[in-house]
Amino acid sequence: MTGKKSYHMSPEEFRRHGREVIDWIADYHENVERHPVLSRVEPGEIGDSVGTKVPARGEAFTEILQDATERILPGITHWQSPGFHAYFPSNSSGPAILGELLAAGLGVQGMLWSTSPACTEVETRVLDMLADLLGLPEAYRSTGSGGGVIQDSASSAVLCALIAARERDSRLRTNRQGCDGSHVAYCSTQAHSSLEKAMGIAGLGRANLRQIAVDDQFALDAAALAAQIKADKAAGLRPMFACATLGTTSSNAIDPIAAMGRICREEGLWLHVDAAMSGTAAICPEYRHLHEGVEYADSYCFNPHKWMFTNFDCSCFWVADRTALIGALSILPEYLVNDATTSGAVFDYRDWQLPLGRRFRALKLWFVLRYYGVEGLRHHVRRHIELAQRLVGWIEADRHFEMVAPAPFNLVCFRHRGSDELNERIMRELNTGGEIFLTHTRLNDRFALRLCVGQSHTEAEHVEKAWKLIVRAAKRLRDRQPRGRPPGR
Ligand code: PLP
C-alpha cells in the first residue's frame, strides 16, 4: 500500500481467512451430526443476537467468523445433515461449494454473452450435456430449436414457461388478444403451488388454474384433463398451458406425461414438465422410464439443487423451441446494445429469465458433473433409492405402520395405523429429539409422514437409525395411550 488508506481485505488476508473459512466448512460437514437437525431457537432469538446497528468501524474477520459459529449456527436447520429427511433434499457437495466459491471470486455478471462469454457458453454446454444424461429430446439442445438455461428455482422456471406459452398462444392467433382473463391452465390437485403463484404473477389469474383430479396413486387423471379442456373450450375460454409433475412434492406421484402430451398436442396447449426433485432419477437408465412421453413437452425443469449434489440455487430449465421464450422475455435498451447481440450469433441469457443480472451458476454444476462423472452420480442416486426402498420394506413388514402412497424413488409416505393425532405426535417427538427431521403431508385427507432420502451423505446407518427412532417413538406413544381406546381415524 502506498500510504493511501484502504478498507479492503488484502490478497494476503484473503488467503489466510479463506483457508479459515474452508476449514470451517470442512469441520462443519465433518461434525454436522452433532447438531440437532431442526434448529431449536425461538422466533427473534437469532435476530436479537445479531444486533441492530452497522458497526461504526470495521471488525476483525476472525471475530466475524467466530460469531458465525456462536450466533448463527444455533439458528441453522441442518439441511446437510444425513439425518435430514424433511420436505425434499437441498443437497450439496465439495465440488459444488468450490465451484460456487470460484464463481463468487470471479464476480461475473453474465446478463449478456459479451459481459463474460464463458458464463454463457459453459451454461449452454453444461445444459446440453445434462439433456443427454437425462435422455431429454433432441429439440432441447442448443444446437436444435431449443436450449437450456439455469434459473434460480423451479418456481421461476414455471413462470417463464407460462409466459412463453402465452407468447406462443398470442402469436398463433391472428387477433393477438392480450391477457383478457380467458386463458386457462391445468395441473393436478397435487401439483406444486408455484404454478398457482405464477398464474397470479403473470396476470392470468389464480382462478384460471384448473386443478384436475388424481387417481388412486395421486397422479393426474388424463381423461378428466381432456374433459375439462373440452368444457372450457365450449365455454369460450382459451386452454393454453398444462403442467405435468414427475414426482409431486406431497407424495412423489408421477403424472402420465405421454397421455397428457397427446391431449396437449391435439388441443394446442403448451406442456410443461416439473420434475423438480425426481428428474434426477432419470440419469440412471433403469429409471429413465420416468421420461416416457417427454417428447411431447414444450418445456422441462429439474433442480440439481434438490437432489444432484449442487448447492442452492441451480434449477435447470429447457425449452423445445426457444423463440417463444425469447420473444416473451427479450428487451434491448440502447445501453445493452453490442456487436455480439446484434450479430445474432450468441445467446444472451437475460432473454431467458426474469431478471437482467445473473451469476455464473453453471460453474458449480460443471464442477459437479466433472468431479462425480456419470458413474458417481448414478451411484449416489441409486443408493438413495435403494435405502428408501429398504425403508418401504420395513414399513410394510410392521403391523403398526402402513404405506399411504407408492414410493417410486426416494420419498416414502407412510403412517402409523390409528389417529392423525398419534402420527402428529410421533413426528413432533422425533423432530424435537434432534437426531432426525421429517415432515408431513395430507393424503386422502389423512395425516401422513414423509421421509425423503436424498442428503449427499445419508447412508444405510442413517436410514436404519431413522426407522429405529420412529418405531421407538411410536411404541412410547402407544404405551402412553389409555388401554382399550379405539385406534380411531
Ligand atoms: N415443483 C416441485 C415438484 C417441488 O417439489 C418444488 C419444491 O418443493 C418446487 C416445484 C419448487 O421448487 P423451487 O424452490 O426451486 O421453486
Coordinates of C-alpha atoms and ligand atoms in Angstrom, one line a residue:
M1 CA 0.0 0.0 0.0
T2 CA 1.4 3.5 -0.9
G3 CA 0.2 5.4 2.2
K4 CA -3.4 5.6 0.9
K5 CA -5.9 4.2 3.4
S6 CA -8.0 1.2 2.2
Y7 CA -10.6 -0.7 4.0
H8 CA -10.4 -3.7 1.6
M9 CA -9.2 -7.1 2.5
S10 CA -5.7 -7.5 1.1
P11 CA -4.9 -10.6 -1.1
E12 CA -2.7 -11.9 1.7
E13 CA -5.5 -11.5 4.3
F14 CA -7.9 -13.1 1.9
R15 CA -5.7 -16.1 1.5
R16 CA -5.4 -16.5 5.3
H17 CA -9.1 -16.0 6.1
G18 CA -10.1 -18.0 3.0
R19 CA -8.3 -21.0 4.4
E20 CA -10.0 -20.5 7.8
V21 CA -13.4 -20.5 6.1
I22 CA -12.7 -23.6 4.1
D23 CA -11.6 -25.3 7.3
W24 CA -14.7 -24.0 9.0
I25 CA -16.9 -25.6 6.3
A26 CA -15.0 -28.9 6.3
D27 CA -15.3 -29.1 10.1
Y28 CA -18.9 -28.3 9.9
H29 CA -19.6 -31.0 7.4
E30 CA -17.5 -33.5 9.4
N31 CA -19.4 -32.7 12.6
V32 CA -22.8 -31.9 11.3
E33 CA -24.4 -34.8 13.1
R34 CA -23.5 -33.3 16.5
H35 CA -26.1 -30.6 15.9
P36 CA -29.9 -31.1 16.4
V37 CA -31.1 -31.3 12.8
L38 CA -34.0 -29.0 13.3
S39 CA -33.0 -25.6 14.9
R40 CA -34.3 -25.2 18.4
V41 CA -34.3 -21.4 18.6
E42 CA -37.3 -19.3 19.3
P43 CA -38.6 -16.6 16.9
G44 CA -36.5 -13.5 17.2
E45 CA -33.6 -15.1 19.1
I46 CA -31.1 -15.0 16.3
G47 CA -32.2 -11.6 15.1
D48 CA -31.6 -10.3 18.6
S49 CA -28.1 -11.8 18.8
V50 CA -27.1 -10.1 15.5
G51 CA -27.7 -6.6 16.9
T52 CA -29.4 -3.6 15.3
K53 CA -26.7 -1.4 14.0
V54 CA -23.9 -1.5 11.4
P55 CA -20.6 -1.2 13.4
A56 CA -19.1 2.3 13.0
R57 CA -15.7 0.7 12.4
G58 CA -14.9 -2.5 10.6
E59 CA -14.2 -5.6 12.7
A60 CA -11.6 -8.3 12.5
F61 CA -12.6 -11.1 10.2
T62 CA -11.7 -13.7 12.8
E63 CA -14.3 -12.2 15.2
I64 CA -16.9 -12.1 12.5
L65 CA -16.3 -15.8 11.7
Q66 CA -16.4 -16.6 15.4
D67 CA -19.8 -15.0 15.6
A68 CA -21.0 -17.1 12.7
T69 CA -20.2 -20.1 14.9
E70 CA -21.7 -18.8 18.1
R71 CA -24.6 -16.7 16.9
I72 CA -25.6 -18.2 13.6
L73 CA -25.1 -21.9 13.9
P74 CA -27.8 -22.3 16.6
G75 CA -30.3 -20.9 14.2
I76 CA -29.4 -23.3 11.4
T77 CA -31.6 -26.2 10.5
H78 CA -29.0 -28.6 9.2
W79 CA -30.1 -29.4 5.6
Q80 CA -26.7 -31.0 5.0
S81 CA -27.1 -33.5 7.9
P82 CA -27.6 -37.1 6.9
G83 CA -30.5 -37.1 9.3
F84 CA -32.4 -34.5 7.3
H85 CA -35.4 -36.3 5.8
A86 CA -37.8 -33.4 5.7
Y87 CA -39.5 -31.7 2.7
F88 CA -37.1 -32.5 -0.2
P89 CA -33.3 -32.6 -0.1
S90 CA -31.3 -29.5 -0.8
N91 CA -28.0 -31.3 -1.0
S92 CA -24.6 -30.0 -1.8
S93 CA -21.0 -31.3 -2.3
G94 CA -17.4 -30.3 -2.1
P95 CA -17.0 -29.6 -5.8
A96 CA -20.3 -27.6 -5.9
I97 CA -19.2 -25.4 -3.0
L98 CA -15.8 -24.8 -4.5
G99 CA -17.3 -24.1 -7.9
E100 CA -19.6 -21.6 -6.2
L101 CA -16.6 -20.0 -4.5
L102 CA -14.8 -19.7 -7.7
A103 CA -17.9 -18.0 -9.3
A104 CA -18.0 -15.6 -6.4
G105 CA -14.3 -14.9 -6.8
L106 CA -14.7 -14.2 -10.5
G107 CA -17.7 -12.0 -9.6
V108 CA -19.1 -12.2 -13.1
Q109 CA -22.4 -10.7 -14.1
G110 CA -23.4 -12.7 -17.1
M111 CA -26.5 -10.9 -18.4
L112 CA -25.2 -10.8 -21.9
W113 CA -22.8 -13.2 -23.8
S114 CA -20.5 -10.2 -24.2
T115 CA -20.4 -9.5 -20.4
S116 CA -18.5 -12.8 -20.0
P117 CA -18.6 -15.2 -22.8
A118 CA -17.6 -18.1 -20.6
C119 CA -20.6 -17.6 -18.3
T120 CA -23.0 -18.2 -21.2
E121 CA -21.1 -20.8 -23.1
V122 CA -20.3 -23.1 -20.2
E123 CA -24.0 -22.9 -19.2
T124 CA -25.2 -23.8 -22.7
R125 CA -22.8 -26.7 -22.9
V126 CA -23.5 -28.0 -19.4
L127 CA -27.2 -28.0 -20.1
D128 CA -26.7 -29.8 -23.4
M129 CA -24.7 -32.4 -21.6
L130 CA -27.3 -32.8 -19.0
A131 CA -30.0 -33.1 -21.6
D132 CA -28.1 -36.1 -22.9
L133 CA -27.6 -37.5 -19.5
L134 CA -31.3 -37.3 -18.7
G135 CA -32.4 -38.6 -22.1
L136 CA -34.3 -35.4 -23.0
P137 CA -35.5 -34.9 -26.5
E138 CA -33.1 -33.7 -29.2
A139 CA -35.0 -30.5 -29.6
Y140 CA -33.9 -29.3 -26.1
R141 CA -30.3 -29.0 -27.3
S142 CA -28.9 -25.5 -28.1
T143 CA -27.9 -27.0 -31.4
G144 CA -31.5 -27.7 -32.2
S145 CA -34.5 -25.4 -31.9
G146 CA -34.4 -25.1 -28.1
G147 CA -31.9 -25.0 -25.3
G148 CA -31.4 -24.9 -21.6
V149 CA -30.8 -22.2 -19.1
I150 CA -30.2 -22.2 -15.3
Q151 CA -32.9 -20.5 -13.3
D152 CA -32.8 -19.7 -9.6
S153 CA -35.8 -22.0 -8.9
A154 CA -38.4 -24.3 -10.3
S155 CA -40.9 -21.5 -9.5
S156 CA -39.2 -19.1 -11.8
A157 CA -38.9 -21.8 -14.4
V158 CA -42.7 -22.5 -14.4
L159 CA -43.4 -18.7 -14.6
C160 CA -41.1 -18.4 -17.6
A161 CA -42.8 -21.4 -19.2
L162 CA -46.2 -19.9 -18.6
I163 CA -45.2 -16.5 -20.1
A164 CA -43.6 -18.3 -23.1
A165 CA -46.8 -20.3 -23.6
R166 CA -48.8 -17.1 -23.6
E167 CA -46.5 -15.6 -26.1
R168 CA -46.8 -18.6 -28.4
D169 CA -50.6 -18.6 -28.0
S170 CA -51.0 -15.0 -28.9
R171 CA -48.7 -15.4 -31.9
L172 CA -50.8 -18.2 -33.2
R173 CA -53.9 -16.1 -33.0
T174 CA -54.4 -13.5 -35.7
N175 CA -56.3 -11.1 -33.5
R176 CA -53.4 -11.3 -30.9
Q177 CA -55.6 -10.7 -27.9
G178 CA -53.6 -10.0 -24.8
C179 CA -54.4 -11.1 -21.4
D180 CA -58.2 -10.8 -21.3
G181 CA -58.8 -13.3 -18.5
S182 CA -59.8 -16.1 -20.8
H183 CA -56.5 -18.1 -20.7
V184 CA -56.8 -21.3 -18.7
A185 CA -54.0 -23.6 -17.3
Y186 CA -54.2 -27.1 -15.9
C187 CA -52.3 -29.2 -13.4
S188 CA -53.3 -31.9 -10.9
T189 CA -54.6 -31.2 -7.4
Q190 CA -51.1 -32.4 -6.3
A191 CA -49.0 -30.0 -8.4
H192 CA -46.7 -27.6 -6.7
S193 CA -48.2 -24.3 -5.6
S194 CA -45.6 -22.4 -7.7
L195 CA -47.9 -22.7 -10.7
E196 CA -50.8 -21.1 -9.0
K197 CA -48.5 -18.3 -7.9
A198 CA -47.2 -17.9 -11.4
M199 CA -50.7 -17.6 -12.7
G200 CA -51.2 -14.7 -10.4
I201 CA -47.9 -13.0 -11.2
A202 CA -48.4 -13.4 -14.9
G203 CA -51.8 -11.6 -14.6
L204 CA -53.6 -14.7 -15.8
G205 CA -55.5 -15.1 -12.6
R206 CA -55.2 -17.8 -10.0
A207 CA -58.8 -18.8 -10.5
N208 CA -57.9 -19.7 -14.1
L209 CA -55.8 -22.6 -12.9
R210 CA -57.8 -25.8 -13.1
Q211 CA -56.7 -28.4 -10.6
I212 CA -57.6 -31.8 -12.1
A213 CA -58.5 -34.8 -10.1
V214 CA -56.0 -37.5 -9.4
D215 CA -56.2 -41.3 -9.5
D216 CA -55.6 -43.6 -6.5
Q217 CA -51.8 -43.1 -6.9
F218 CA -52.1 -39.3 -6.8
A219 CA -51.3 -39.0 -10.5
L220 CA -53.3 -36.7 -12.7
D221 CA -56.3 -38.3 -14.4
A222 CA -55.8 -37.7 -18.1
A223 CA -59.4 -38.4 -19.0
A224 CA -60.5 -35.7 -16.6
L225 CA -58.0 -33.3 -18.1
A226 CA -59.3 -33.9 -21.6
A227 CA -62.9 -33.4 -20.4
Q228 CA -62.1 -30.2 -18.6
I229 CA -60.3 -28.7 -21.6
K230 CA -63.3 -29.5 -23.8
A231 CA -65.7 -28.0 -21.3
D232 CA -63.5 -24.8 -21.1
K233 CA -63.3 -24.5 -24.9
A234 CA -67.1 -24.9 -25.1
A235 CA -67.4 -22.1 -22.6
G236 CA -65.4 -19.8 -24.8
L237 CA -62.2 -20.0 -22.8
R238 CA -58.7 -20.5 -24.1
P239 CA -56.9 -23.5 -22.7
M240 CA -53.3 -22.7 -23.1
F241 CA -51.0 -24.5 -20.6
A242 CA -50.7 -27.7 -18.7
C243 CA -48.1 -28.8 -16.2
A244 CA -47.3 -32.4 -15.6
T245 CA -45.4 -33.2 -12.4
L246 CA -42.8 -36.0 -12.3
G247 CA -42.6 -36.5 -8.5
T248 CA -45.1 -34.4 -6.7
T249 CA -44.0 -32.6 -3.6
S250 CA -46.5 -34.3 -1.4
S251 CA -46.1 -37.9 -2.3
N252 CA -43.8 -38.3 -5.4
A253 CA -46.6 -39.1 -7.7
I254 CA -45.8 -39.4 -11.4
D255 CA -48.3 -37.8 -13.8
P256 CA -48.9 -39.6 -17.1
I257 CA -46.9 -37.2 -19.4
A258 CA -47.4 -39.3 -22.6
A259 CA -51.2 -39.2 -22.2
M260 CA -51.2 -35.5 -21.2
G261 CA -48.8 -34.7 -24.1
R262 CA -51.1 -36.3 -26.6
I263 CA -54.1 -34.2 -25.3
C264 CA -52.0 -31.1 -25.3
R265 CA -50.9 -31.6 -28.9
E266 CA -54.4 -32.2 -30.0
E267 CA -55.8 -29.2 -28.2
G268 CA -52.9 -26.9 -28.8
L269 CA -51.7 -26.5 -25.2
W270 CA -48.1 -25.9 -24.0
L271 CA -47.0 -28.8 -21.8
H272 CA -44.5 -28.1 -19.1
V273 CA -42.9 -30.9 -17.1
D274 CA -42.0 -30.1 -13.5
A275 CA -39.5 -32.8 -12.4
A276 CA -38.0 -30.7 -9.6
M277 CA -36.6 -33.4 -7.4
S278 CA -37.3 -36.7 -9.2
G279 CA -35.9 -35.7 -12.6
T280 CA -32.5 -36.7 -11.2
A281 CA -33.5 -40.3 -11.2
A282 CA -33.6 -40.3 -15.0
I283 CA -29.8 -40.2 -15.1
C284 CA -30.0 -43.9 -14.3
P285 CA -31.1 -45.9 -17.3
E286 CA -33.3 -48.2 -15.2
Y287 CA -35.4 -45.1 -14.1
R288 CA -35.4 -43.4 -17.5
H289 CA -39.0 -44.7 -18.0
L290 CA -39.9 -41.6 -15.9
H291 CA -39.4 -39.7 -19.1
E292 CA -41.7 -41.7 -21.3
G293 CA -43.7 -39.1 -23.2
V294 CA -41.3 -36.2 -22.5
E295 CA -41.0 -35.7 -26.3
Y296 CA -44.4 -34.0 -26.1
A297 CA -43.2 -31.5 -23.6
D298 CA -42.6 -27.9 -24.6
S299 CA -40.5 -27.3 -21.5
Y300 CA -39.0 -29.2 -18.7
C301 CA -37.4 -28.4 -15.4
F302 CA -35.4 -30.2 -12.7
N303 CA -33.4 -28.9 -9.8
P304 CA -29.8 -30.1 -9.3
H305 CA -30.1 -28.0 -6.1
K306 CA -32.5 -30.6 -4.7
W307 CA -31.0 -34.0 -5.5
M308 CA -27.9 -33.6 -7.6
F309 CA -25.2 -32.5 -5.1
T310 CA -25.3 -28.9 -6.3
N311 CA -25.9 -26.3 -3.7
F312 CA -28.8 -23.9 -4.0
D313 CA -29.6 -22.2 -6.3
C314 CA -29.5 -24.2 -9.5
S315 CA -32.7 -25.1 -11.4
C316 CA -32.3 -26.3 -15.0
F317 CA -34.9 -25.3 -17.5
W318 CA -35.2 -26.4 -21.1
V319 CA -37.5 -25.4 -23.9
A320 CA -38.0 -27.3 -27.1
D321 CA -38.4 -24.1 -29.1
R322 CA -36.7 -21.1 -27.8
T323 CA -38.4 -18.5 -29.9
A324 CA -41.5 -18.1 -27.7
L325 CA -39.4 -17.8 -24.5
I326 CA -37.0 -15.2 -26.0
G327 CA -39.9 -13.4 -27.7
A328 CA -41.6 -13.1 -24.4
L329 CA -38.6 -12.0 -22.3
S330 CA -36.3 -10.1 -24.6
I331 CA -35.9 -6.4 -24.4
L332 CA -32.9 -4.5 -25.6
P333 CA -32.4 -1.0 -24.3
E334 CA -29.7 1.1 -26.0
Y335 CA -27.2 0.8 -23.2
L336 CA -27.1 -3.0 -23.7
V337 CA -26.6 -2.9 -27.5
N338 CA -23.4 -4.7 -28.5
D339 CA -21.9 -6.3 -31.6
A340 CA -22.3 -9.9 -30.4
T341 CA -26.0 -9.4 -29.7
T342 CA -26.6 -7.6 -33.0
S343 CA -24.8 -10.4 -34.9
G344 CA -27.5 -12.9 -33.6
A345 CA -24.7 -15.5 -33.2
V346 CA -24.9 -15.7 -29.4
F347 CA -27.4 -16.4 -26.6
D348 CA -27.9 -13.6 -24.2
Y349 CA -29.4 -15.4 -21.2
R350 CA -31.1 -12.2 -19.8
D351 CA -33.6 -13.1 -22.6
W352 CA -34.3 -16.5 -21.0
Q353 CA -35.1 -15.4 -17.4
L354 CA -37.0 -12.7 -15.4
P355 CA -34.1 -10.6 -14.0
L356 CA -31.5 -8.9 -16.1
G357 CA -28.5 -9.8 -14.0
R358 CA -27.2 -13.3 -13.5
R359 CA -24.3 -15.0 -11.8
F360 CA -22.1 -17.8 -13.0
R361 CA -24.1 -20.7 -11.6
A362 CA -23.0 -23.1 -14.4
L363 CA -19.6 -23.3 -12.9
K364 CA -20.6 -25.2 -9.8
L365 CA -22.7 -27.5 -11.9
W366 CA -19.9 -28.1 -14.3
F367 CA -17.6 -29.0 -11.4
V368 CA -20.2 -31.4 -10.0
L369 CA -20.6 -33.2 -13.4
R370 CA -16.9 -33.5 -13.9
Y371 CA -16.0 -34.5 -10.4
Y372 CA -18.6 -37.2 -10.0
G373 CA -18.9 -38.3 -13.6
V374 CA -21.9 -40.3 -14.8
E375 CA -20.7 -43.2 -12.7
G376 CA -20.5 -41.2 -9.4
L377 CA -23.9 -39.5 -9.9
R378 CA -25.6 -42.8 -10.7
H379 CA -24.0 -44.5 -7.7
H380 CA -25.4 -42.0 -5.2
V381 CA -28.8 -41.7 -6.8
R382 CA -29.2 -45.5 -6.8
R383 CA -28.0 -45.7 -3.3
H384 CA -30.6 -43.2 -2.1
I385 CA -33.4 -45.0 -3.9
E386 CA -32.2 -48.4 -2.6
L387 CA -32.2 -47.0 1.0
A388 CA -35.7 -45.6 0.6
Q389 CA -36.9 -48.9 -0.7
R390 CA -35.4 -50.7 2.3
L391 CA -37.5 -48.4 4.5
V392 CA -40.6 -49.3 2.5
G393 CA -39.8 -53.0 3.2
W394 CA -39.6 -52.3 6.9
I395 CA -42.8 -50.3 7.0
E396 CA -44.7 -53.0 5.1
A397 CA -43.4 -55.6 7.4
D398 CA -44.5 -53.8 10.6
R399 CA -48.2 -54.3 11.5
H400 CA -48.3 -50.9 13.2
F401 CA -47.5 -48.9 10.1
E402 CA -48.9 -48.6 6.6
M403 CA -47.7 -47.1 3.3
V404 CA -50.1 -44.4 2.0
A405 CA -48.7 -43.8 -1.5
P406 CA -46.4 -45.6 -3.9
A407 CA -42.7 -44.8 -3.4
P408 CA -41.2 -44.9 -6.8
F409 CA -37.9 -43.4 -5.8
N410 CA -36.5 -41.8 -2.7
L411 CA -39.6 -40.4 -0.9
V412 CA -41.6 -42.6 1.4
C413 CA -45.0 -41.6 2.7
F414 CA -46.4 -43.7 5.5
R415 CA -48.4 -43.5 8.7
H416 CA -48.9 -45.3 11.9
R417 CA -52.2 -47.1 11.9
G418 CA -54.7 -45.1 14.0
S419 CA -55.4 -41.5 14.5
D420 CA -53.9 -38.4 12.8
E421 CA -53.1 -37.1 16.3
L422 CA -50.9 -40.0 17.1
N423 CA -49.0 -39.6 13.8
E424 CA -48.6 -35.9 14.5
R425 CA -47.2 -36.6 18.0
I426 CA -44.8 -39.2 16.6
M427 CA -43.5 -36.6 14.2
R428 CA -43.1 -33.9 16.9
E429 CA -41.3 -36.2 19.2
L430 CA -38.9 -37.3 16.5
N431 CA -38.2 -33.7 15.5
T432 CA -37.6 -32.4 19.0
G433 CA -35.2 -35.3 19.6
G434 CA -32.8 -33.7 17.2
E435 CA -31.4 -36.8 15.6
I436 CA -33.6 -36.7 12.5
F437 CA -36.0 -34.2 10.9
L438 CA -39.0 -35.3 8.8
T439 CA -42.2 -33.5 7.8
H440 CA -45.7 -34.5 6.9
T441 CA -48.4 -34.1 4.3
R442 CA -52.1 -34.9 3.9
L443 CA -53.1 -37.7 1.6
N444 CA -56.8 -38.7 1.2
D445 CA -57.4 -36.2 3.9
R446 CA -55.3 -38.1 6.4
F447 CA -52.1 -37.0 8.1
A448 CA -49.0 -38.8 6.6
L449 CA -45.4 -38.8 7.5
R450 CA -42.9 -38.1 4.7
L451 CA -39.4 -39.4 4.8
C452 CA -37.1 -38.4 2.0
V453 CA -33.6 -40.0 1.5
G454 CA -31.5 -37.5 -0.5
Q455 CA -28.9 -35.8 1.5
S456 CA -25.5 -36.3 0.0
H457 CA -24.1 -38.2 2.9
T458 CA -27.2 -40.2 4.0
E459 CA -26.1 -43.8 4.3
A460 CA -27.7 -47.1 5.4
E461 CA -26.8 -46.5 9.1
H462 CA -28.8 -43.2 9.0
V463 CA -31.9 -44.7 7.5
E464 CA -31.7 -47.6 9.9
K465 CA -31.4 -45.2 12.8
A466 CA -34.3 -43.1 11.5
W467 CA -36.5 -46.2 11.4
K468 CA -35.5 -47.3 14.8
L469 CA -36.3 -43.9 16.2
I470 CA -39.7 -43.9 14.5
V471 CA -40.5 -47.4 15.9
R472 CA -39.3 -46.4 19.4
A473 CA -41.3 -43.1 19.4
A474 CA -44.4 -44.9 18.2
K475 CA -44.1 -47.5 20.9
R476 CA -43.6 -45.0 23.6
L477 CA -46.7 -43.0 22.5
R478 CA -48.8 -46.2 22.1
D479 CA -47.8 -47.2 25.6
R480 CA -48.9 -43.9 26.9
Q481 CA -52.4 -44.2 25.3
P482 CA -55.1 -45.3 27.7
R483 CA -55.8 -49.0 27.3
G484 CA -58.9 -50.1 25.3
R485 CA -59.0 -46.8 23.5
P486 CA -60.1 -47.4 19.9
P487 CA -57.5 -46.6 17.3
G488 CA -59.8 -44.0 15.6
R489 CA -59.2 -42.4 12.3
Ligands
PLP1 N1 -42.0 -28.3 -8.0 C1 -41.9 -29.4 -7.2 C2 -42.5 -30.7 -7.6 C3 -41.3 -29.2 -5.9 O1 -41.3 -30.3 -5.1 C4 -40.8 -27.9 -5.6 C5 -40.3 -27.8 -4.3 O2 -40.6 -28.4 -3.3 C6 -41.0 -26.9 -6.5 C7 -41.5 -27.1 -7.7 C8 -40.5 -25.5 -6.1 O3 -39.1 -25.5 -6.2 P1 -38.2 -24.2 -6.1 O4 -38.0 -24.0 -4.6 O5 -37.0 -24.5 -6.9 O6 -39.0 -23.1 -6.7

